[in-house]
XYZ file of N, CA, C and O in Angstrom:
220
model
N 290.245 -99.944 100.766
C 289.454 -101.019 101.263
C 287.981 -100.717 100.974
O 287.532 -99.604 101.102
N 287.234 -101.733 100.612
C 285.823 -101.568 100.318
C 285.015 -101.695 101.607
O 285.207 -102.584 102.403
N 284.094 -100.733 101.775
C 283.208 -100.811 102.923
C 281.922 -101.513 102.507
O 281.376 -101.223 101.459
N 281.480 -102.419 103.334
C 280.251 -103.145 103.020
C 279.091 -102.422 103.690
O 279.151 -102.081 104.860
N 278.051 -102.192 102.948
C 276.850 -101.607 103.530
C 275.942 -102.765 103.927
O 275.824 -103.742 103.188
N 275.345 -102.649 105.085
C 274.485 -103.759 105.519
C 273.284 -103.888 104.581
O 272.765 -102.900 104.085
N 272.902 -105.120 104.318
C 271.741 -105.366 103.457
C 270.489 -104.872 104.171
O 270.356 -105.004 105.371
N 269.617 -104.287 103.400
C 268.397 -103.751 103.980
C 267.450 -104.905 104.297
O 267.192 -105.758 103.469
N 266.942 -104.936 105.526
C 266.024 -105.995 105.948
C 264.589 -105.475 105.906
O 264.330 -104.341 106.268
N 263.706 -106.321 105.473
C 262.290 -105.982 105.462
C 261.605 -106.928 106.434
O 261.723 -108.138 106.329
N 260.918 -106.338 107.391
C 260.199 -107.136 108.376
C 258.720 -106.852 108.214
O 258.299 -105.699 108.276
N 257.942 -107.891 108.004
C 256.493 -107.743 107.871
C 255.860 -108.462 109.054
O 256.140 -109.621 109.306
N 254.993 -107.737 109.752
C 254.301 -108.303 110.902
C 252.812 -108.214 110.640
O 252.299 -107.162 110.284
N 252.129 -109.308 110.837
C 250.682 -109.349 110.657
C 250.072 -109.950 111.907
O 250.398 -111.054 112.300
N 249.165 -109.180 112.535
C 248.484 -109.662 113.736
C 247.026 -109.865 113.373
O 246.334 -108.933 112.992
N 246.594 -111.077 113.485
C 245.210 -111.378 113.131
C 244.248 -111.103 114.270
O 243.153 -110.622 114.077
N 244.653 -111.395 115.511
C 243.747 -111.226 116.631
C 244.575 -111.101 117.900
O 245.583 -111.770 118.070
N 244.123 -110.238 118.781
C 244.784 -110.068 120.063
C 243.782 -110.471 121.140
O 242.653 -110.001 121.147
N 244.192 -111.352 122.025
C 243.332 -111.757 123.127
C 243.930 -111.241 124.425
O 245.108 -111.399 124.672
N 243.075 -110.613 125.214
C 243.492 -110.121 126.524
C 242.626 -110.823 127.549
O 241.409 -110.753 127.492
N 243.262 -111.489 128.470
C 242.515 -112.214 129.496
C 243.007 -111.784 130.861
O 244.167 -111.458 131.041
N 242.087 -111.805 131.813
C 242.464 -111.509 133.180
C 242.144 -112.721 134.027
O 241.293 -113.531 133.689
N 242.833 -112.810 135.124
C 242.552 -113.896 136.040
C 241.266 -113.615 136.783
O 240.865 -112.474 136.973
N 240.587 -114.651 137.205
C 239.338 -114.485 137.955
C 239.647 -113.889 139.315
O 240.615 -114.245 139.973
N 238.828 -112.942 139.727
C 238.998 -112.307 141.032
C 238.402 -113.235 142.084
O 237.266 -113.677 141.941
N 239.143 -113.538 143.117
C 238.602 -114.414 144.159
C 237.346 -113.813 144.785
O 237.223 -112.606 144.926
N 236.414 -114.668 145.170
C 235.133 -114.221 145.699
C 235.293 -113.410 146.972
O 234.521 -112.509 147.241
N 236.293 -113.681 147.774
C 236.449 -112.961 149.033
C 236.875 -111.510 148.820
O 236.671 -110.680 149.686
N 237.454 -111.195 147.661
C 237.903 -109.829 147.385
C 236.797 -108.947 146.811
O 236.919 -107.739 146.810
N 235.742 -109.554 146.307
C 234.672 -108.755 145.721
C 233.641 -108.425 146.802
O 233.227 -109.302 147.551
N 233.239 -107.169 146.894
C 232.245 -106.806 147.916
C 230.875 -107.382 147.560
O 230.518 -107.496 146.392
N 230.140 -107.748 148.569
C 228.802 -108.293 148.349
C 227.877 -107.160 147.912
O 227.935 -106.060 148.445
N 227.066 -107.438 146.936
C 226.118 -106.433 146.459
C 224.881 -106.454 147.341
O 224.357 -107.516 147.662
N 224.456 -105.261 147.690
C 223.219 -105.179 148.451
C 222.069 -105.147 147.461
O 222.121 -104.425 146.464
N 221.042 -105.933 147.713
C 219.923 -105.957 146.756
C 219.200 -104.617 146.741
O 219.040 -103.973 147.769
N 218.824 -104.209 145.568
C 218.082 -102.957 145.421
C 216.632 -103.196 145.816
O 216.082 -104.259 145.540
N 216.019 -102.200 146.419
C 214.611 -102.378 146.773
C 213.754 -102.430 145.513
O 214.083 -101.828 144.488
N 212.688 -103.179 145.608
C 211.759 -103.282 144.478
C 211.140 -101.917 144.209
O 210.759 -101.216 145.143
N 211.042 -101.504 142.961
C 210.408 -100.218 142.674
C 208.916 -100.278 143.011
O 208.271 -101.313 142.861
N 208.423 -99.167 143.488
C 207.008 -99.093 143.835
C 206.221 -98.867 142.551
O 206.437 -97.878 141.849
N 205.338 -99.798 142.266
C 204.517 -99.673 141.066
C 203.196 -99.052 141.458
O 202.569 -99.438 142.445
N 202.788 -98.062 140.699
C 201.502 -97.425 140.969
C 200.800 -97.134 139.659
O 201.437 -97.016 138.608
N 199.522 -97.031 139.746
C 198.730 -96.740 138.548
C 198.910 -95.273 138.180
O 199.415 -94.461 138.969
N 198.485 -94.925 137.003
C 198.570 -93.542 136.551
C 197.735 -92.637 137.460
O 198.181 -91.543 137.816
N 196.568 -93.097 137.855
C 195.723 -92.291 138.750
C 196.420 -92.050 140.091
O 196.399 -90.932 140.610
N 197.042 -93.104 140.645
C 197.766 -92.944 141.905
C 198.916 -91.947 141.747
O 199.136 -91.092 142.608
N 199.632 -92.049 140.632
C 200.747 -91.135 140.381
C 200.255 -89.691 140.289
O 200.836 -88.787 140.881
N 199.199 -89.470 139.541
C 198.680 -88.110 139.384
C 198.157 -87.561 140.695
O 198.363 -86.375 141.001
N 197.508 -88.398 141.508
C 197.053 -87.970 142.823
C 198.243 -87.574 143.706
O 198.244 -86.534 144.367
N 199.240 -88.423 143.709
C 200.444 -88.166 144.513
C 201.136 -86.885 144.051
O 201.563 -86.059 144.863
N 201.217 -86.706 142.765
C 201.884 -85.526 142.197
C 201.129 -84.254 142.548
O 201.733 -83.227 142.854
N 199.800 -84.319 142.489
C 199.017 -83.110 142.786
C 199.114 -82.761 144.276
O 199.078 -81.587 144.654
N 199.249 -83.757 145.155
C 199.373 -83.498 146.589
C 200.760 -82.953 146.937
O 200.906 -82.151 147.840
N 201.782 -83.378 146.205
C 203.150 -82.938 146.474
C 203.363 -81.482 146.037
O 204.257 -80.830 146.499
N 202.593 -81.034 145.103
C 202.634 -79.633 144.705
C 203.495 -79.375 143.559
O 204.095 -78.549 143.148
């Protein structure tokens, strides 16, 4: 009896772009951000005076 060998299959896959999306997180689950304090702006002279006093 003749045994049949399965025909060889060729599969070609081409992916042009993958998109990953997440669902929006509900507002109640996100913690509220505390505002950062404004940075203290000082002149160069003020900075140097402060630095010399700090040691």
